[in-house]
Amino acid sequence: MAESALIKRNSFFSLLSMSSRLIANVIVFWLIARIYGPDTFGIFTFSHTTATLLILLADFGFDILLTTEISRARNQAVKTFQNIFSFKIIFSLLAFLIMWIFSIEGNYSIETRTSLQIFSFFILFTTLTNFSLALIKGLEKFSYETIVLLVSNISLVLAVVVLSILKVNILIIGVVFVLTRLLGLIFSIYFNKKLLPDISFRIIFPKEKELHQKVLIFGFHILFANLFFQIDTILLSLWKGNLYVGMYQAVFKLIILPLMLPDILNLTLLPVLSRLFVSEKDKALKISYLMNKLLFILSLPISLILFVYSEEIIHIIYGYKQYSASIPVLKIFAFNIFVRFSFETFALILTTTNKQIIRMYTVILATIINIVLNYLLIPQWGLKGAAIVSLVSIIFVYGVYSIYSFNLIKKWYFNFQTPLLVSITILIGYLLLTINHLKIYLGVPAILVIFTIIGILFYFTKEDKQILFSTNFDFLNIIKKA
């Protein structure tokens, strides 16, 4: 496949980029949770989650829109960047202002209020960095994005490790988050100028109505797509307090790590599929199908491990006594992983075929459902209620995406392999839980070996394996070309 080398090259750098970001977050939040305890961890993650939600407002789909538009017409890259950048600045400043108002008007402790104000700058620097990186991805220069994120995230980890060991005030660690994002912004702007010397950062609003419509569609989608997935943390804080937030976010930060796999493929294939669905639709569908197969086979062992070994995972990472209530939450989130992995391809296809409006309406409705169900379940069921609502919301969203891709669903899933693999997974889980519960250090390698053998020998076709495991992908040559 002509695109396979490019996809693998971009995937390699996307893997480095996502790994640096997510592993850094896992290390940082694990240290804070472990050293500072659930209460302080709850304060910190409340501020960080609030900032993350407002970053969604600041981003408002501009990043994905910029990447897709530049991928379709690279000769218009400077103009496209300039047009969307003007909107980006306004929304970034709006999110910054809302965070300050939220911190002042809310009935918070001094520490929580100060933490929120510190993270307002985190919002500003992060969202502008994301936009700069979206330009880089649209031009498919993923190696530059990797450099920016490695510098930013390695700096963050090193600083937080030292400061956490010294057990400095948690607000200082918040300041470190801000400074490392500023560093990333400086590097990303440098690469923007290197790729497009004529690029301008002036505020000039475009008059094209079509662009305005696209901005709204992408914006409301990205805002509500993340809101329905993370608003449970805000609601837990309001109705149950920071202790519950800390225990819930302990699980949330864990599942971010496996979720980087579909995110890597999304980031890599977004510009490629945006281009190919215009010029070579059959090739785009072929790539999408392979992505779907890969994510489905990966979802089974990951979900199985998280469900069967939830108690051991929480105990090893956080300590059983403080975070025992997080165990059933992790079991529920194991099913979230399965749904997200298995149907993520259909979401990407909707975006790359100019059907983003379907995704927008779906996630808006999902957010409403999420809030209503959380209102009913959190007061009585607490953490379990929030986790159940999260699962229901994800099933609804990806169910709708699948309906709009039903012809592909029939072709890709209605076969003997899919139910057979699911049945095998359920059987293995049953045996591990009831007959002979292997310790995690034996069970996890066994599960990974079993599914690797199944994938290579029975699931992937000869052509699939040629594409996935071809030897024409020279990592040393890639690094030299970076």
XYZ file of C-alpha atoms in Angstrom:
482
model
C 0.000 0.000 0.000
C 1.480 3.324 -1.121
C 0.371 5.143 2.014
C 1.625 2.505 4.467
C 5.153 3.893 4.867
C 3.832 7.425 5.464
C 1.237 6.163 7.943
C 3.830 4.123 9.836
C 6.230 7.060 9.932
C 3.533 9.372 11.257
C 2.314 6.682 13.657
C 5.799 6.341 15.083
C 6.012 10.043 15.882
C 2.394 10.155 17.063
C 3.234 7.296 19.421
C 6.158 9.263 20.824
C 4.043 12.408 21.138
C 1.059 10.761 22.790
C 3.262 8.582 24.976
C 5.196 11.554 26.270
C 1.976 13.422 27.080
C 0.036 10.572 28.628
C 2.891 8.866 30.441
C 3.900 12.243 31.846
C 0.342 12.770 33.102
C 0.190 9.280 34.591
C 3.494 9.754 36.435
C 2.652 13.256 37.609
C -0.867 12.487 38.833
C 0.248 9.203 40.378
C 2.923 11.036 42.380
C 0.475 13.695 43.545
C -2.170 11.085 44.458
C 0.349 8.900 46.270
C 2.253 11.608 48.146
C -0.418 14.231 48.867
C -3.433 11.954 49.500
C -7.020 11.998 48.158
C -8.063 15.404 49.543
C -5.208 17.432 48.056
C -5.319 15.274 44.932
C -9.016 16.117 44.651
C -8.302 19.860 44.819
C -5.586 19.602 42.180
C -7.548 17.384 39.796
C -10.655 19.551 40.219
C -8.665 22.574 39.000
C -7.008 20.570 36.248
C -10.293 19.025 35.066
C -12.033 22.418 35.094
C -9.150 23.823 33.049
C -9.383 20.874 30.663
C -13.081 21.504 30.100
C -12.447 25.190 29.400
C -9.636 24.231 27.032
C -12.358 22.489 25.052
C -14.170 25.804 24.798
C -10.944 27.553 23.790
C -10.127 24.879 21.210
C -13.753 24.784 19.977
C -12.817 22.368 17.210
C -10.368 24.825 15.655
C -7.498 22.343 15.915
C -9.214 19.486 14.065
C -10.692 21.927 11.548
C -7.267 23.425 10.832
C -5.693 19.995 10.368
C -8.403 18.720 8.014
C -8.626 21.923 5.952
C -4.857 22.145 5.447
C -4.730 18.427 4.541
C -7.272 18.998 1.783
C -5.585 22.135 0.363
C -1.980 22.613 1.438
C -1.435 25.427 -1.030
C -3.904 27.468 1.055
C -2.201 26.682 4.387
C -1.204 30.248 5.269
C -4.625 31.661 4.471
C -6.420 28.848 6.313
C -4.257 29.310 9.393
C -4.802 33.061 9.373
C -8.586 32.763 9.052
C -9.021 30.264 11.882
C -6.373 31.821 14.138
C -8.492 34.936 14.608
C -11.330 32.863 16.086
C -8.871 30.881 18.173
C -7.496 33.954 19.976
C -10.957 35.197 20.933
C -12.080 31.840 22.297
C -8.804 31.339 24.202
C -9.175 34.673 25.978
C -12.840 33.897 26.686
C -11.917 30.603 28.376
C -9.221 32.380 30.398
C -11.739 34.984 31.585
C -14.382 32.374 32.484
C -11.875 30.501 34.632
C -11.139 33.666 36.624
C -14.831 34.453 37.091
C -15.473 30.835 38.122
C -12.697 31.001 40.723
C -13.873 34.316 42.198
C -17.620 33.694 42.247
C -17.509 30.098 43.484
C -17.686 29.198 47.167
C -14.197 27.673 47.353
C -11.384 27.466 49.858
C -8.436 29.819 49.329
C -6.288 26.935 48.106
C -8.871 25.782 45.557
C -9.494 29.353 44.336
C -5.763 30.037 43.889
C -5.307 26.714 42.106
C -8.083 27.599 39.648
C -6.489 30.974 38.932
C -3.087 29.404 38.297
C -4.628 26.938 35.864
C -6.267 29.794 33.942
C -2.808 30.472 32.468
C -2.462 26.752 31.803
C -5.597 27.071 29.635
C -4.174 29.955 27.631
C -0.770 28.427 26.873
C -2.105 24.907 26.249
C -4.799 25.886 23.764
C -2.453 28.105 21.729
C 0.130 25.314 21.661
C -2.510 22.841 20.485
C -3.433 25.152 17.628
C 0.182 25.539 16.555
C 0.568 21.761 16.602
C -2.600 21.351 14.514
C -0.872 23.276 11.717
C 2.122 20.951 11.970
C -0.129 17.872 11.780
C -2.035 19.265 8.803
C 1.276 19.492 6.937
C 2.051 15.941 8.202
C 5.277 16.999 9.921
C 4.633 14.869 12.979
C 8.310 14.844 13.990
C 8.105 18.541 14.922
C 5.113 17.899 17.153
C 7.088 15.140 18.864
C 9.959 17.496 19.668
C 7.603 20.098 21.163
C 5.805 17.588 23.376
C 8.942 15.768 24.478
C 10.538 19.017 25.626
C 7.390 20.144 27.444
C 6.498 16.834 29.086
C 9.977 15.726 30.097
C 10.449 19.117 31.754
C 7.138 18.650 33.574
C 7.986 15.175 34.871
C 11.466 16.105 36.064
C 10.218 19.175 37.908
C 7.237 17.441 39.517
C 9.290 14.428 40.640
C 11.701 16.676 42.506
C 9.003 18.955 43.948
C 6.753 16.066 45.001
C 9.577 14.330 46.833
C 10.240 17.614 48.635
C 6.453 17.810 49.195
C 6.242 21.494 48.310
C 2.897 23.278 48.331
C 0.599 21.844 45.665
C 0.158 25.325 44.149
C 3.827 25.386 43.135
C 3.270 22.220 41.126
C 0.386 24.041 39.426
C 2.799 26.813 38.440
C 5.145 24.188 36.955
C 2.279 22.935 34.761
C 1.862 26.480 33.439
C 5.561 27.107 32.764
C 6.089 23.847 30.879
C 3.123 24.640 28.622
C 4.615 28.078 27.923
C 7.845 26.342 26.915
C 5.902 24.123 24.506
C 4.194 27.163 22.973
C 7.537 28.839 22.251
C 8.876 25.741 20.485
C 5.681 25.195 18.474
C 5.677 28.790 17.166
C 9.293 28.321 16.103
C 8.350 25.300 13.989
C 5.324 27.116 12.543
C 7.627 29.830 11.228
C 10.056 27.224 9.933
C 7.350 25.426 7.933
C 5.539 28.560 6.740
C 7.852 31.609 6.802
C 5.013 33.837 5.550
C 2.663 32.871 8.361
C 1.005 35.756 10.202
C -0.447 35.939 13.708
C -2.631 38.981 13.039
C -6.331 38.949 13.934
C -8.348 39.190 10.718
C -11.840 37.677 10.686
C -12.773 35.965 7.374
C -16.027 36.691 5.567
C -16.638 33.190 4.165
C -19.954 31.886 5.558
C -18.951 28.279 4.869
C -15.958 28.611 7.198
C -18.140 30.137 9.921
C -20.493 27.157 9.682
C -17.617 24.679 9.889
C -16.219 26.467 12.924
C -19.544 26.093 14.737
C -19.942 22.422 13.826
C -16.421 21.418 14.820
C -16.546 23.660 17.861
C -19.750 22.353 19.381
C -18.671 18.799 18.652
C -15.316 19.021 20.399
C -16.849 20.886 23.324
C -19.669 18.439 24.005
C -17.698 15.320 23.014
C -15.367 15.922 25.919
C -17.978 17.473 28.184
C -20.152 14.349 28.338
C -17.040 12.277 29.095
C -15.662 14.516 31.868
C -18.567 16.431 33.370
C -19.089 13.644 35.926
C -15.981 14.889 37.739
C -17.483 18.365 38.124
C -20.807 16.921 39.277
C -19.072 14.636 41.785
C -17.275 17.671 43.204
C -20.530 19.599 43.564
C -22.590 16.763 45.054
C -20.033 14.595 46.876
C -16.851 16.631 47.470
C -13.162 16.496 46.595
C -12.561 13.094 48.221
C -14.884 11.440 45.698
C -13.263 13.407 42.882
C -9.849 12.135 43.916
C -10.947 8.483 43.929
C -12.795 8.844 40.614
C -9.999 10.715 38.891
C -7.507 8.092 40.078
C -9.265 5.667 37.708
C -9.804 8.272 35.002
C -6.091 9.018 34.833
C -5.349 5.294 34.498
C -7.611 4.637 31.513
C -6.137 7.585 29.637
C -3.050 5.440 29.043
C -4.731 2.704 26.928
C -6.907 5.339 25.259
C -3.784 6.780 23.700
C -3.862 3.904 21.169
C -7.020 5.031 19.304
C -5.900 8.639 19.773
C -2.595 7.868 18.044
C -4.380 6.304 15.092
C -6.837 9.208 14.981
C -4.073 11.804 14.933
C -2.117 9.884 12.319
C -4.973 9.035 9.987
C -6.994 12.265 10.243
C -4.964 14.154 7.603
C -4.407 11.024 5.509
C -8.071 9.998 5.345
C -9.211 13.617 4.844
C -7.055 13.642 1.730
C -7.869 10.125 0.474
C -11.665 10.295 0.894
C -11.523 13.125 -1.677
C -9.150 11.459 -4.150
C -9.090 7.679 -3.491
C -12.126 6.523 -1.520
C -11.453 2.783 -1.868
C -7.988 3.188 -0.414
C -9.376 5.285 2.440
C -11.913 2.559 3.289
C -9.208 -0.091 3.183
C -7.072 1.849 5.651
C -10.117 2.457 7.865
C -10.948 -1.252 7.913
C -7.444 -2.176 9.022
C -7.606 0.480 11.751
C -10.910 -1.009 12.924
C -9.522 -4.546 13.040
C -6.445 -3.437 14.935
C -8.404 -1.501 17.569
C -10.933 -4.308 18.040
C -8.320 -6.987 18.708
C -6.493 -4.618 21.072
C -9.675 -3.805 23.003
C -10.221 -7.386 24.138
C -7.064 -8.051 26.211
C -6.945 -4.487 27.576
C -10.562 -4.579 28.769
C -10.083 -8.085 30.156
C -6.988 -7.098 32.162
C -8.627 -3.978 33.595
C -11.731 -5.918 34.645
C -10.120 -9.041 36.071
C -7.194 -7.340 37.773
C -8.856 -4.087 38.845
C -8.181 -4.714 42.540
C -4.509 -5.538 42.016
C -4.000 -2.555 39.685
C -5.462 -0.073 42.177
C -3.544 -1.656 45.034
C -0.191 -1.563 43.224
C -0.515 1.950 41.844
C -2.371 3.873 44.534
C -2.589 1.725 47.634
C -5.656 -0.311 48.593
C -6.795 1.452 51.765
C -7.028 4.992 50.404
C -8.463 4.086 46.988
C -10.460 0.888 47.564
C -13.648 2.624 46.353
C -11.949 3.102 42.952
C -11.921 -0.663 42.230
C -15.553 -1.061 41.004
C -15.147 2.130 38.975
C -12.190 0.598 37.116
C -14.241 -2.549 36.377
C -16.953 -0.429 34.757
C -14.434 1.631 32.807
C -13.030 -1.585 31.342
C -16.225 -1.783 29.256
C -15.770 1.882 28.253
C -12.448 0.880 26.734
C -14.038 -1.924 24.719
C -16.761 0.323 23.257
C -14.379 3.195 22.493
C -11.805 0.974 20.750
C -14.307 -1.142 18.814
C -16.245 1.725 17.224
C -13.769 4.640 17.108
C -13.136 4.105 13.390
C -16.720 5.041 12.511
C -16.339 8.333 14.360
C -13.210 9.145 12.356
C -14.921 8.251 9.084
C -17.741 10.703 9.819
C -15.203 13.488 10.383
C -13.088 12.773 7.300
C -16.140 12.499 5.014
C -17.553 15.914 5.983
C -20.293 14.483 8.235
C -19.078 16.120 11.412
C -22.516 17.607 11.995
C -23.804 14.116 12.871
C -21.173 13.841 15.576
C -22.048 17.311 16.859
C -25.750 16.585 17.394
C -24.946 13.181 18.912
C -22.588 14.463 21.605
C -24.881 17.382 22.492
C -27.704 14.928 23.155
C -25.293 12.615 25.021
C -24.277 15.469 27.335
C -27.907 16.162 28.223
C -28.486 12.457 28.917
C -25.291 12.349 30.988
C -26.287 15.274 33.221
C -29.814 13.928 33.806
C -28.589 10.420 34.660
C -25.829 11.738 36.914
C -28.397 13.853 38.741
C -30.358 10.675 39.433
C -27.504 8.276 40.220
C -24.643 10.194 41.858
C -26.556 11.212 45.033
C -27.407 7.582 45.803
C -24.734 5.519 44.044
C -21.778 7.908 44.240
C -18.726 6.758 42.280
C -20.461 3.714 40.786
C -23.321 5.898 39.591
C -20.968 8.283 37.791
C -19.096 5.370 36.178
C -22.322 3.702 35.000
C -23.532 6.966 33.463
C -20.206 7.350 31.665
C -20.585 3.866 30.156
C -24.207 4.481 29.107
C -23.201 7.776 27.451
C -20.384 6.177 25.462
C -22.609 3.310 24.309
C -25.197 5.840 23.122
C -22.658 7.967 21.226
C -20.883 5.137 19.450
C -24.215 3.404 18.829
C -25.375 6.434 16.840
C -22.092 6.566 14.912
C -22.513 2.903 14.049
C -26.058 3.426 12.759
C -24.766 6.004 10.270
C -22.079 3.534 9.214
C -24.351 0.480 9.174
C -23.194 -0.781 5.771
C -19.644 -0.899 7.087
C -20.828 -2.438 10.372
C -22.431 -5.315 8.475
C -19.309 -5.915 6.446
C -16.791 -5.530 9.268
C -18.574 -7.135 12.236
C -21.251 -9.546 11.009
C -18.900 -12.507 10.615
C -17.905 -15.547 12.638
C -14.655 -13.994 13.914
C -16.172 -11.150 15.951
C -18.563 -13.148 18.193
C -15.961 -15.915 18.483
C -13.296 -13.523 19.803
C -15.748 -11.909 22.237
C -16.784 -15.360 23.475
C -13.162 -16.388 23.976
C -12.549 -13.204 25.965
C -15.553 -13.826 28.219
C -14.474 -17.450 28.775
C -10.934 -16.435 29.735
C -12.290 -13.826 32.124
C -14.625 -16.357 33.720
C -11.821 -18.878 34.199
C -9.503 -16.284 35.741
C -12.168 -15.041 38.162
C -13.717 -18.328 39.265
C -11.477 -21.309 38.642
C -7.873 -20.301 38.998
C -7.269 -16.612 39.637
C -3.694 -16.176 38.457
C -1.649 -13.409 40.015
C -1.361 -10.286 37.900
C 2.302 -10.873 37.046
C 1.353 -14.250 35.512
C -2.114 -13.476 34.195
C -1.310 -10.325 32.211
C 1.552 -11.877 30.169
C -0.610 -14.968 29.537
C -3.515 -12.837 28.265
C -1.233 -10.800 25.998
C 0.407 -13.924 24.533
C -2.957 -15.600 23.852
C -4.379 -12.600 21.994
C -1.142 -12.003 20.087
C -1.262 -15.577 18.789
C -4.959 -15.264 17.926
C -4.363 -11.991 16.083
C -1.370 -13.156 14.050
C -2.528 -16.679 13.211
C -6.292 -16.314 12.832
C -7.516 -12.719 12.797
C -5.324 -10.706 10.444
C -5.163 -11.694 6.784
C -1.924 -12.193 4.908
C -2.287 -8.731 3.363
C -2.989 -7.172 6.779
C 0.209 -8.674 8.166
C 2.229 -7.491 5.194
C 1.080 -3.938 5.834
C 1.453 -4.076 9.635
C 4.744 -5.947 9.801
C 6.506 -4.972 6.581
C 10.228 -4.403 6.942
C 10.420 -1.296 4.722
C 9.945 0.921 7.746
C 13.403 2.011 8.825
C 13.256 3.811 12.181
C 16.806 5.147 11.836
C 15.985 6.599 8.441
C 12.842 8.180 9.867
C 14.791 9.893 12.624
C 17.293 11.227 10.086
C 14.441 12.705 8.027
C 12.784 14.316 11.037
